[in-house]
Coordinates of C-alpha atoms and ligand atoms in Angstrom, one line a residue:
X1 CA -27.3 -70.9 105.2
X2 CA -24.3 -69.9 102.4
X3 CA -22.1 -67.7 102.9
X4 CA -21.4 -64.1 101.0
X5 CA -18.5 -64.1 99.4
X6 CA -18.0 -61.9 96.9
X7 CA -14.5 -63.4 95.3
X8 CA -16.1 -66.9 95.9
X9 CA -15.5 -69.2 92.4
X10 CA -19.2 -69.8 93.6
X11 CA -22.2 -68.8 92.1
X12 CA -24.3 -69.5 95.1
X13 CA -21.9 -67.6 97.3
X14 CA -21.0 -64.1 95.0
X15 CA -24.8 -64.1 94.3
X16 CA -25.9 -64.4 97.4
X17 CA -29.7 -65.3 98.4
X18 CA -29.6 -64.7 101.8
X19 CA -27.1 -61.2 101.7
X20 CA -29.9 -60.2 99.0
X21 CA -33.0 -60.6 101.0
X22 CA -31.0 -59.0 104.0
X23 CA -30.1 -56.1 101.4
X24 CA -34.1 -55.6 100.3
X25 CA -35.1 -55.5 104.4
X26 CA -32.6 -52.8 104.8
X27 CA -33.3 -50.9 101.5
X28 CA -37.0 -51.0 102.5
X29 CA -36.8 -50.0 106.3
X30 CA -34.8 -47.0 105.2
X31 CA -36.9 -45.3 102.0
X32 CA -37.5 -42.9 104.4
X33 CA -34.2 -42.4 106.2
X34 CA -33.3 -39.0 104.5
X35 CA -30.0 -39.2 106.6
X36 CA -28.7 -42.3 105.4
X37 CA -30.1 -41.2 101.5
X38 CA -28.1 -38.4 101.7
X39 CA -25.2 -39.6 102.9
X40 CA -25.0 -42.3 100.3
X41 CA -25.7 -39.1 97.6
X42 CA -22.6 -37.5 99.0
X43 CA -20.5 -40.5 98.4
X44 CA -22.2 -41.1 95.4
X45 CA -20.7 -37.3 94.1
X46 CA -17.7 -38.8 94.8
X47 CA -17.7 -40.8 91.8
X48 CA -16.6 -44.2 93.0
X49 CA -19.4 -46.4 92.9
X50 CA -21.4 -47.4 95.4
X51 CA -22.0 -51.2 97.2
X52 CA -25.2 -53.0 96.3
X53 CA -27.2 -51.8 99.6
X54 CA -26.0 -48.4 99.3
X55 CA -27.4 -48.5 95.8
X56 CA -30.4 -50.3 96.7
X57 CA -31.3 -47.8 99.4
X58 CA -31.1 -45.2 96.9
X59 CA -33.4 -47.2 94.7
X60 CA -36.2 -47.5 97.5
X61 CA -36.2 -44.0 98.5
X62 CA -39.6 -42.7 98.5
X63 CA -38.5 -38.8 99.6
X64 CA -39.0 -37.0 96.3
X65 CA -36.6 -34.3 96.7
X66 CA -33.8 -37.1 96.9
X67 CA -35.4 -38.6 94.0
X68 CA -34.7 -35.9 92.2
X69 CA -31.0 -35.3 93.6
X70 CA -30.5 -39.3 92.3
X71 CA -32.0 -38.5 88.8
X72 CA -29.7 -35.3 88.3
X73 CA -26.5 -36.9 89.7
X74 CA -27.1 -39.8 87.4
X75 CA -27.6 -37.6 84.7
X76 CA -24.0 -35.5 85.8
X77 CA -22.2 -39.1 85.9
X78 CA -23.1 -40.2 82.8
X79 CA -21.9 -36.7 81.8
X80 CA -18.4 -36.8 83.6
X81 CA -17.7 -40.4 82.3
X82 CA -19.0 -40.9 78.6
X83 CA -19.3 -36.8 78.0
X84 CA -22.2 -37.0 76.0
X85 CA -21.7 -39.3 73.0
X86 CA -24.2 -42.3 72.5
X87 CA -22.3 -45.6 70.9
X88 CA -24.5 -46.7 68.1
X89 CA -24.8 -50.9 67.2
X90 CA -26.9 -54.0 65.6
X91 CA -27.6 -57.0 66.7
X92 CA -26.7 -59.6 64.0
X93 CA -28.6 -62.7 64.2
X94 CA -27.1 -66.2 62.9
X95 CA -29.1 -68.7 63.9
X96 CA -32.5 -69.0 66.3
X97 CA -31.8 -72.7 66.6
X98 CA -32.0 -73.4 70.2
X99 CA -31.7 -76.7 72.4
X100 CA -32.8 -74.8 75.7
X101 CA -36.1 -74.1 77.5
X102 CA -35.9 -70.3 78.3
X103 CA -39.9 -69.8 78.9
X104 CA -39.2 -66.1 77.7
X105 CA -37.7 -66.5 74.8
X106 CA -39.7 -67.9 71.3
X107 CA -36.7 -69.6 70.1
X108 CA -37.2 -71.9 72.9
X109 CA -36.4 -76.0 72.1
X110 CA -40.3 -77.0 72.1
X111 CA -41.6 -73.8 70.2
X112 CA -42.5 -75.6 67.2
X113 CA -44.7 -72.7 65.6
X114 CA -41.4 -70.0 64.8
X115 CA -39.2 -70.7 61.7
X116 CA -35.5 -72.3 62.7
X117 CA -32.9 -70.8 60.2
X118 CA -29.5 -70.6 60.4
X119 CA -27.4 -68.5 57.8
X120 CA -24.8 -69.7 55.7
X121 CA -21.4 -68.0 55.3
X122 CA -23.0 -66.6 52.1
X123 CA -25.9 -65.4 53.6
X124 CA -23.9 -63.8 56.7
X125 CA -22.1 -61.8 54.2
X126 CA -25.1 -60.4 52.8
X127 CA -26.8 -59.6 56.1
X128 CA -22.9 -57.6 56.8
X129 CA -23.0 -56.0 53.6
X130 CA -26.2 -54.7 54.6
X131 CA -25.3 -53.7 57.8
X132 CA -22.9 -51.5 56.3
X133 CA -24.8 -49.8 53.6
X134 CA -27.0 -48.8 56.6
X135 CA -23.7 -47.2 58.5
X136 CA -22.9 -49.9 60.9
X137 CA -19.5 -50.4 62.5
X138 CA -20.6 -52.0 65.9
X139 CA -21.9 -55.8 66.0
X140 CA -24.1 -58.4 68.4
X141 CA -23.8 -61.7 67.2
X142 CA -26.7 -63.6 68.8
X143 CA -27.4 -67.3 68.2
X144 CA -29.2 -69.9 70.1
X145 CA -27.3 -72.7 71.7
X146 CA -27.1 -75.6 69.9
X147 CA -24.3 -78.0 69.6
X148 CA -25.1 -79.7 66.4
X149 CA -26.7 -76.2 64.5
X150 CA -24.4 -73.8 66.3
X151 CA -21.0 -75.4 67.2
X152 CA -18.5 -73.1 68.2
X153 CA -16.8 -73.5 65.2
X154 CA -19.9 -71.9 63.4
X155 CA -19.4 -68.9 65.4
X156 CA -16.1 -68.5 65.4
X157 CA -16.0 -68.8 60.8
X158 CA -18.9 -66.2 61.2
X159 CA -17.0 -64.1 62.8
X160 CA -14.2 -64.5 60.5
X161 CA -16.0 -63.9 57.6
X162 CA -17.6 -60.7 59.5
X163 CA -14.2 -59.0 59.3
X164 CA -13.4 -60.3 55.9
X165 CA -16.2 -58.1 54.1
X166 CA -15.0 -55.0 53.2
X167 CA -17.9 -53.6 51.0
X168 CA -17.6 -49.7 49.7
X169 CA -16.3 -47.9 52.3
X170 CA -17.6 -50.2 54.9
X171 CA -16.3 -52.5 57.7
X172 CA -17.1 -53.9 60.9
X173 CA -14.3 -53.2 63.1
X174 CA -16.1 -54.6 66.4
X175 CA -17.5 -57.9 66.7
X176 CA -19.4 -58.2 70.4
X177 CA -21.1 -61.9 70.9
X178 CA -23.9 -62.8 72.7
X179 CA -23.5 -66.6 72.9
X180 CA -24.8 -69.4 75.6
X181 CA -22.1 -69.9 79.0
X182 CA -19.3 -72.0 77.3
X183 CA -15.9 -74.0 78.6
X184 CA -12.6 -71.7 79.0
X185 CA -11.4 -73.2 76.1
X186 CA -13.9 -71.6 73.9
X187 CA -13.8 -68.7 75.4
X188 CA -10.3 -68.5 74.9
X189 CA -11.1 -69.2 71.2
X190 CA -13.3 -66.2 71.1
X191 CA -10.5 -64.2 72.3
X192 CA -8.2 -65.0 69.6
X193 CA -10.9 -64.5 67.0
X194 CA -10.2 -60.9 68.3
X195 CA -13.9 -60.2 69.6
X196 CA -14.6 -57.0 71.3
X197 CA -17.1 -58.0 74.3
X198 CA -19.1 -61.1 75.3
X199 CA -22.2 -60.7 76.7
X200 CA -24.5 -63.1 78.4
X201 CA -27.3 -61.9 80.0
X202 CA -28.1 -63.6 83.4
X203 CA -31.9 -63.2 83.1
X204 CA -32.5 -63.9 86.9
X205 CA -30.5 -64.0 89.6
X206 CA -33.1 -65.7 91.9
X207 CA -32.1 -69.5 91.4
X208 CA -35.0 -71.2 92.4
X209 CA -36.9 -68.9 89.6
X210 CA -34.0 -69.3 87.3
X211 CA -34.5 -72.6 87.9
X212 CA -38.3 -72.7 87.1
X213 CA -37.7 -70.8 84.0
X214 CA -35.2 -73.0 82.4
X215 CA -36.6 -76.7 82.5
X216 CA -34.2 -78.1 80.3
X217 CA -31.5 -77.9 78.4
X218 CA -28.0 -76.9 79.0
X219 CA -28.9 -73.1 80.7
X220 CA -31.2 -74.9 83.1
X221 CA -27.8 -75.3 85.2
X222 CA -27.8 -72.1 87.6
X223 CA -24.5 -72.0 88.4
X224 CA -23.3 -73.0 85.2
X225 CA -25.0 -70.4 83.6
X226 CA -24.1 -67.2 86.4
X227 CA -20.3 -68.9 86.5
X228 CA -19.7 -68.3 82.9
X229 CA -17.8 -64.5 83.5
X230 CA -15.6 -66.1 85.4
X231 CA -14.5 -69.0 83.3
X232 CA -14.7 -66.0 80.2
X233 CA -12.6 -63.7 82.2
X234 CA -9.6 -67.3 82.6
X235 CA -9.7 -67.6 79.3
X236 CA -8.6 -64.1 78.5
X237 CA -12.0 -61.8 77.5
X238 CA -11.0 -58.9 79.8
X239 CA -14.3 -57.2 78.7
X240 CA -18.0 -59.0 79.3
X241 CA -21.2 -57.7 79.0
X242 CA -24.1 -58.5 81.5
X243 CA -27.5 -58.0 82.1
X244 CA -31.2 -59.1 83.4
X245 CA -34.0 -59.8 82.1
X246 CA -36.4 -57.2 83.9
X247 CA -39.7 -58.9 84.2
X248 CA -38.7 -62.4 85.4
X249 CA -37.9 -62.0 89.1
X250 CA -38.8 -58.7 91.1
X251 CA -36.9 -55.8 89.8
X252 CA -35.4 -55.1 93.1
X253 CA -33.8 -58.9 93.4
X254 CA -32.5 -58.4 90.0
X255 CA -31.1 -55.1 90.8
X256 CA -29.2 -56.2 93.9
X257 CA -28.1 -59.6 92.2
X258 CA -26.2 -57.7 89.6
X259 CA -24.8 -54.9 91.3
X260 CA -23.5 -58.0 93.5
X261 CA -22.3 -60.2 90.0
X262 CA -20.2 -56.7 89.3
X263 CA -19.0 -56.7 92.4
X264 CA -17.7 -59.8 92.6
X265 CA -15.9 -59.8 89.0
X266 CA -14.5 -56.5 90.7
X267 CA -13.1 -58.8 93.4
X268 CA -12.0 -61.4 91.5
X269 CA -10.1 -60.2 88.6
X270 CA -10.1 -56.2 89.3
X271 CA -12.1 -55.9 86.1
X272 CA -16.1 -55.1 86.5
X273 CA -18.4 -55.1 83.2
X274 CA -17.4 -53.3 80.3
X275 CA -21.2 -53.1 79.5
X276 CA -24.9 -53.7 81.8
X277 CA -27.8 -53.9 79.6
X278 CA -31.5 -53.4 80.8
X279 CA -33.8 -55.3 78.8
X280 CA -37.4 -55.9 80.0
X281 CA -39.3 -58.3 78.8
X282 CA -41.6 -57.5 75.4
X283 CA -44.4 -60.2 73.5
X284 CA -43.2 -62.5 71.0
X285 CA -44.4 -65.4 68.8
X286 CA -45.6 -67.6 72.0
X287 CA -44.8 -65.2 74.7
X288 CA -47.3 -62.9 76.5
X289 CA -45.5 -60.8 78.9
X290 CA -48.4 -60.9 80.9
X291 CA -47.4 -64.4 82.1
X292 CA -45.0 -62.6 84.0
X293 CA -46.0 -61.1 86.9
X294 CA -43.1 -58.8 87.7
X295 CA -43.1 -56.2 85.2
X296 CA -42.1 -52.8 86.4
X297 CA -43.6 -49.3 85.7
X298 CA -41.5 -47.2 83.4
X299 CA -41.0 -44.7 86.3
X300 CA -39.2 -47.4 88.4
X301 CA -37.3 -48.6 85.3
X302 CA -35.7 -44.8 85.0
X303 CA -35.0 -45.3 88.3
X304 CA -33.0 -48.5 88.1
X305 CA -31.4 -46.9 85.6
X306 CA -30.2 -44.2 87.5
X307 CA -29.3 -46.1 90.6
X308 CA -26.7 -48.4 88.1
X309 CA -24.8 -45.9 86.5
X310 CA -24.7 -44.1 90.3
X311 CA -23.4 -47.7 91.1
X312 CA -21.2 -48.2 88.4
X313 CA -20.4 -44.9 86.7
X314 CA -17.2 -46.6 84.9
X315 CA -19.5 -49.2 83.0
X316 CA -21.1 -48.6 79.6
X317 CA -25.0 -49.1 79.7
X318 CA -27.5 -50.4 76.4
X319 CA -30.8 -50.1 76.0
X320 CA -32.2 -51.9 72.7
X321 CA -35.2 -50.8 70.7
X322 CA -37.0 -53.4 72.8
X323 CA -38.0 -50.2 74.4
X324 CA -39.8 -47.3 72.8
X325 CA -38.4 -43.8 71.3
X326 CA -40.0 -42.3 74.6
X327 CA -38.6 -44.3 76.9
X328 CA -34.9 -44.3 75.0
X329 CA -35.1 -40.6 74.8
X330 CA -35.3 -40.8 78.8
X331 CA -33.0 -43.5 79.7
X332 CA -30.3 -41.8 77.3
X333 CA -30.7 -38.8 79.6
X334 CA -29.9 -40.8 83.0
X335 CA -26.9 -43.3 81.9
X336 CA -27.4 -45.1 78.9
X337 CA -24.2 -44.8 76.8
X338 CA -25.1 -47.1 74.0
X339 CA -28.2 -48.2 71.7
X340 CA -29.0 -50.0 69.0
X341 CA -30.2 -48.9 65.8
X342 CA -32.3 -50.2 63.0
X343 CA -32.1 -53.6 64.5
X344 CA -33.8 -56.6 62.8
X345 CA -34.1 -59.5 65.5
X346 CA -35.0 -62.0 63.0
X347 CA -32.3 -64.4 61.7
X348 CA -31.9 -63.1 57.9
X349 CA -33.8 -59.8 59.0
X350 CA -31.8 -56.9 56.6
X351 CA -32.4 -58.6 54.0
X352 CA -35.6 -60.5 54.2
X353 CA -38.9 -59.5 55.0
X354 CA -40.0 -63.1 54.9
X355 CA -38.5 -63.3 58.2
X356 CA -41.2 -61.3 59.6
X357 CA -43.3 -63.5 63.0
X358 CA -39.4 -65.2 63.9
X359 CA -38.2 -62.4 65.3
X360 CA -36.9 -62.6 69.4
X361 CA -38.6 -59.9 70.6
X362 CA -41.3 -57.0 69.1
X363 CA -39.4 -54.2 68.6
X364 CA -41.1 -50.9 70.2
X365 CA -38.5 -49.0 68.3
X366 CA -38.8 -49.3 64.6
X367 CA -36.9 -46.1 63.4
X368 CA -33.9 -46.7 61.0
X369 CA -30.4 -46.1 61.7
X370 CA -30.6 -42.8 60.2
X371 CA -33.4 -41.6 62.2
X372 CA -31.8 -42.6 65.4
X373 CA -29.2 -40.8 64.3
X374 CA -30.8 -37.3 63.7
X375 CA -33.4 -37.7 66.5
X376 CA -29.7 -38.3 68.8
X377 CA -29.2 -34.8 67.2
X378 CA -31.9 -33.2 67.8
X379 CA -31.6 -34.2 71.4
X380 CA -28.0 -33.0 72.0
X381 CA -25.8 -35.9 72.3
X382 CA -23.4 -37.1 69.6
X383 CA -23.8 -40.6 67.7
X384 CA -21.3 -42.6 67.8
X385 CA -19.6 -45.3 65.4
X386 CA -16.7 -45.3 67.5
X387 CA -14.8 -48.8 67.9
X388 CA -11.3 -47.3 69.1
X389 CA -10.1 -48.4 72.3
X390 CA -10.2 -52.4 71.6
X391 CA -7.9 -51.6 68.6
X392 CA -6.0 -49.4 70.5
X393 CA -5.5 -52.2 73.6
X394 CA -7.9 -50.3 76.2
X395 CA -9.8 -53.1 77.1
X396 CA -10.2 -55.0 80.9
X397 CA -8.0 -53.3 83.9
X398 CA -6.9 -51.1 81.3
X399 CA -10.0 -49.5 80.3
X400 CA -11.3 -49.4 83.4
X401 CA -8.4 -48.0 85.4
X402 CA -8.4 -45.2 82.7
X403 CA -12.2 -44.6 83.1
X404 CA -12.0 -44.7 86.7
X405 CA -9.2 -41.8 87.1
X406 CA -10.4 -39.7 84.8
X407 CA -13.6 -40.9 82.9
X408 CA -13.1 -41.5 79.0
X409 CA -15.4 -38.6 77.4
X410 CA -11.9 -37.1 76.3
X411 CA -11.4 -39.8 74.1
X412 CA -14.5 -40.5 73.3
X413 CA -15.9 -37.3 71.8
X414 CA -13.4 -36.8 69.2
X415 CA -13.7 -40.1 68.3
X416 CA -17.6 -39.4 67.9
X417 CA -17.2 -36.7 65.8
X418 CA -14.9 -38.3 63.6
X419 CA -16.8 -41.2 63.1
X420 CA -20.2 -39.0 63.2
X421 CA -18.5 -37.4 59.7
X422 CA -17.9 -40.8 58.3
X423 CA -21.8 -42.0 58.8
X424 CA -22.6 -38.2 57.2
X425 CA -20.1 -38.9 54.0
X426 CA -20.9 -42.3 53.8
X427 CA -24.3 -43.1 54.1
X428 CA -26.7 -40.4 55.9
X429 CA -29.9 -38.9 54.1
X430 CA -29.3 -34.8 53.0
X431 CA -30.7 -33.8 55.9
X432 CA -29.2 -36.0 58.7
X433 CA -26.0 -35.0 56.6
X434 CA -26.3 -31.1 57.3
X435 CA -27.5 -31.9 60.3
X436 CA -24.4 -34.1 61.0
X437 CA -22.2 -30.8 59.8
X438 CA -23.7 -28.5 62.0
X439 CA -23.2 -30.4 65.1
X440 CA -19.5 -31.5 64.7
X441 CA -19.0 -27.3 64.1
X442 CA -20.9 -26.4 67.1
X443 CA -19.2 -29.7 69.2
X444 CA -15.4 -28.9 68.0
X445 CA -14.6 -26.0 70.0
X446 CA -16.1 -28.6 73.3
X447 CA -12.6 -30.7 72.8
X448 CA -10.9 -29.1 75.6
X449 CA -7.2 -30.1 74.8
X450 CA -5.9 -27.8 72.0
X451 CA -4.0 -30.8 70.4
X452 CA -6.7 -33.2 70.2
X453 CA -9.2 -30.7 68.7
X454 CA -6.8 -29.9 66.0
X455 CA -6.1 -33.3 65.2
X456 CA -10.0 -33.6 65.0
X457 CA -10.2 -30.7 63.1
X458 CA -7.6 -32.5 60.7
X459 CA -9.1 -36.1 60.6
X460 CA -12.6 -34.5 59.9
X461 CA -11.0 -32.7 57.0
X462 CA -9.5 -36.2 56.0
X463 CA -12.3 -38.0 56.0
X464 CA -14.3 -35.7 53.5
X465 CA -11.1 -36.7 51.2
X466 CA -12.2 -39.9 51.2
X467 CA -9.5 -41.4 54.1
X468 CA -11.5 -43.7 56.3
X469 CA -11.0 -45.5 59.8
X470 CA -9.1 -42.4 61.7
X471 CA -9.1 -43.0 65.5
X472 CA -7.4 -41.9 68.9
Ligands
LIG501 FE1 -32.2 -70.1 73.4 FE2 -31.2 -67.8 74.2 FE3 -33.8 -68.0 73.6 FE4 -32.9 -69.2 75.8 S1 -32.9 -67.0 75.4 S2 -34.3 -70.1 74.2 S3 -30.9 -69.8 75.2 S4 -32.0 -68.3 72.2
LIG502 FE1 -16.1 -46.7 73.2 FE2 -13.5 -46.3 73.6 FE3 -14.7 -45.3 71.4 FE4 -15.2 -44.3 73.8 S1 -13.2 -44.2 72.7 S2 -16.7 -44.8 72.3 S3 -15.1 -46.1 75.2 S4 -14.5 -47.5 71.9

């Protein structure tokens, strides 16, 4: 038997098999423990997070009144941390050449039915200027692994040139990338090509099935793969984005796994995720979710959901348009603090409807960026283009210490609204434009500190004079 250790350098011992299967007895033997519910709620209100088998007992409750208490304190969380602004981004996809054998994925090594492409400098630049005609501030890079297609030097001139184009008004001031578990050398070349957060997601947590999954290639090294924070974290990226993929494993072993992979980057550098993204798994060019016989209901998946940010209230949560405007609209209610919008997941995809059939995933939402913007609206929270605190150095312990004493809506709103007015100059349609107008009057007067909502009031008058990038 391992041992738990949460600040272990090993995989096998922060994600712990045994500690999770002891975690999923106790979660299940207490759904009906209204005691013990309840007294994990009332630390929950206490806004500190909760361990993985408190969360997971909240997560297995079957008493529908303390449902509902999880649900609304979820929704109050999300509330006191983020206030209610919703980070807008795209995924920018370079290159779907791929030496691994994720089963899940269609840009898998022996798919030979799906398209391989990689863009060129050139072509990168007119997928960016795109990007920004559409409003976008806020990148993913994604590319396959691939040592001879996708080098590390590939990435790091793409994201170069990335920063380079300044096209109208436009710019991409925030470069995230979503690249394959690398050496702490190129992480530490990541860093200094100044990007904002890596993201890998784990998938599964459950090695044997991780292990199933990825036959070959370089992923198919567990610990390899669920080490790669760590070695990100030594080379210097203070923020780093995780997730599953819901649909591989049970939900509930996923769920623990990763509260337990934040908790041990807690314990080992004092820093937990900047971001946890929820994906589940959708149908693709030679991938039938079907196969996999662990989907989740979308009741349970709200409930995840919940139970995370009531885990982690400091950590920014994504949901992509994997999922459908329904099911966004919910999640946004109960802890998602960021979403993509008018994503292509096909390399070349903002330019080129050729690329149509080579995309990673079906999208269930095809909206564009504008209508996820209005539809935000018309639901009460305020789109966001904000990219201000990794240019202002609030990044890693930083961040977090700030959004743990006192949550970050305070910065974050005004920064919404300022960037809100940029979109509504720049690029929005008349009517997301008015509708953009009437929102920042009727969400001005929310800034509680009198200085910071005149300097709003002053930056939104600067911005319709043509003075871009303003930020606190
Ligand atoms: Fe390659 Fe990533 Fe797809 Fe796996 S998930 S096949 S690593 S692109
Ligand atoms: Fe994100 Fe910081 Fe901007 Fe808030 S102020 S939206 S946390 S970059």
């Amino acid at each position: 038997m391992t041992k738990y250790d949460p600040a272990s350098t090993k995989a096998v011992e922060f994600i712990n098999h045994e500690e999770i299967l002891e975690t999923l007895d106790y979660g299940r033997a207490n759904a009906h423990n209204r005691d013990l519910i309840k007294s994990i709620l009332e630390k929950a209100r206490k806004a500190k997070g909760l361990s993985h088998r408190e969360a997971f007992v909240l997560l297995s409750s079957k008493e529908e009144d303390l449902n509902e208490e999880i649900f609304n304190l979820a929704k109050e969380l999300k509330h006191k941390f983020y206030a209610n602004r919703i980070v807008l981004f795209a995924p920018l996809y370079l290159s779907n050449y791929c030496v691994n054998g994720c089963v899940y994925c269609p840009y898998h090594g022996q798919n030979r039915t799906i398209p391989r492409r990689k863009l060129t400098q050139e072509e990168i630049k007119e997928q960016v200027i795109a990007l920004q005609d559409l409003g976008h501030k806020r990148l993913a890079l994604e590319a396959g692994e691939d040592p001879i297609n996708n080098p590390i030097e590939y990435i790091l001139e793409s994201i170069k040139t990335i920063y380079g184009i300044k096209h109208k008004n436009g710019a991409i001031r925030r470069v995230n990338v979503n690249i394959a578990a690398t050496t702490v050398e190129n992480y530490r070349k990541l860093k200094e090509a100044e990007i904002g957060t890596y993201i890998l997601f784990q998938e599964t947590y459950n090695k044997k099935q991780y292990e199933e999954l990825h036959k070959f290639g370089p992923k198919s090294n567990y610990e390899y793969h669920t080490e790669a924070m760590d070695r990100a974290m030594e080379g210097g990226i203070d923020d780093v984005g995780m997730g599953v993929l819901y649909g591989l494993d049970s939900y509930e072993y996923e769920f623990v796994g990763q509260l337990m992979h934040a908790e041990h980057l807690e314990a080992r550098f004092n820093v937990g995720p900047h971001t946890i993204s929820v994906p589940r798994i959708q149908p693709a060019d030679d991938i039938d979710p079907d196969d996999f016989d662990n989907s989740l209901s979308d009741d349970m998946f709200a409930k995840v959901v919940a139970c995370i940010r009531i885990a982690a209230p400091y950590t920014g949560m994504i949901v992509s348009t994997r999922e459908s405007e329904a099911m966004r609209d919910r999640l946004l209610e109960l802890g998602i603090s960021q979403i993509s919008g008018g994503s292509k997941t096909s390399v070349g995809g903002y330019t080129d409807d050729e690329t149509v059939g080579s995309d990673q995933f079906e999208l269930s939402d095809n909206r564009s960026l504008d209508e996820v913007v209005d539809w935000l609206i018309s639901k009460n929270h305020v789109p966001s283009f904000c990219t201000a605190c990794y240019r202002k150095g609030r990044t890693g312990e930083v961040f977090m210490g700030m959004v743990k004493e006192h949550g970050i809506g305070n910065i974050c709103h005004p920064n919404a609204l300022v960037t809100l007015k940029e979109y509504g100059v720049d690029y929005a349609s008349p009517q997301t434009k008015t509708d953009i107008d009437k929102l920042i009057e009727r969400e001005l007067p929310n800034i509680e500190n009198e200085g910071i909502r005149e300097s709003t009031r002053e930056n939104i008058k600067n911005v319709e004079e043509g003075i871009r990038d303003l930020y606190i």
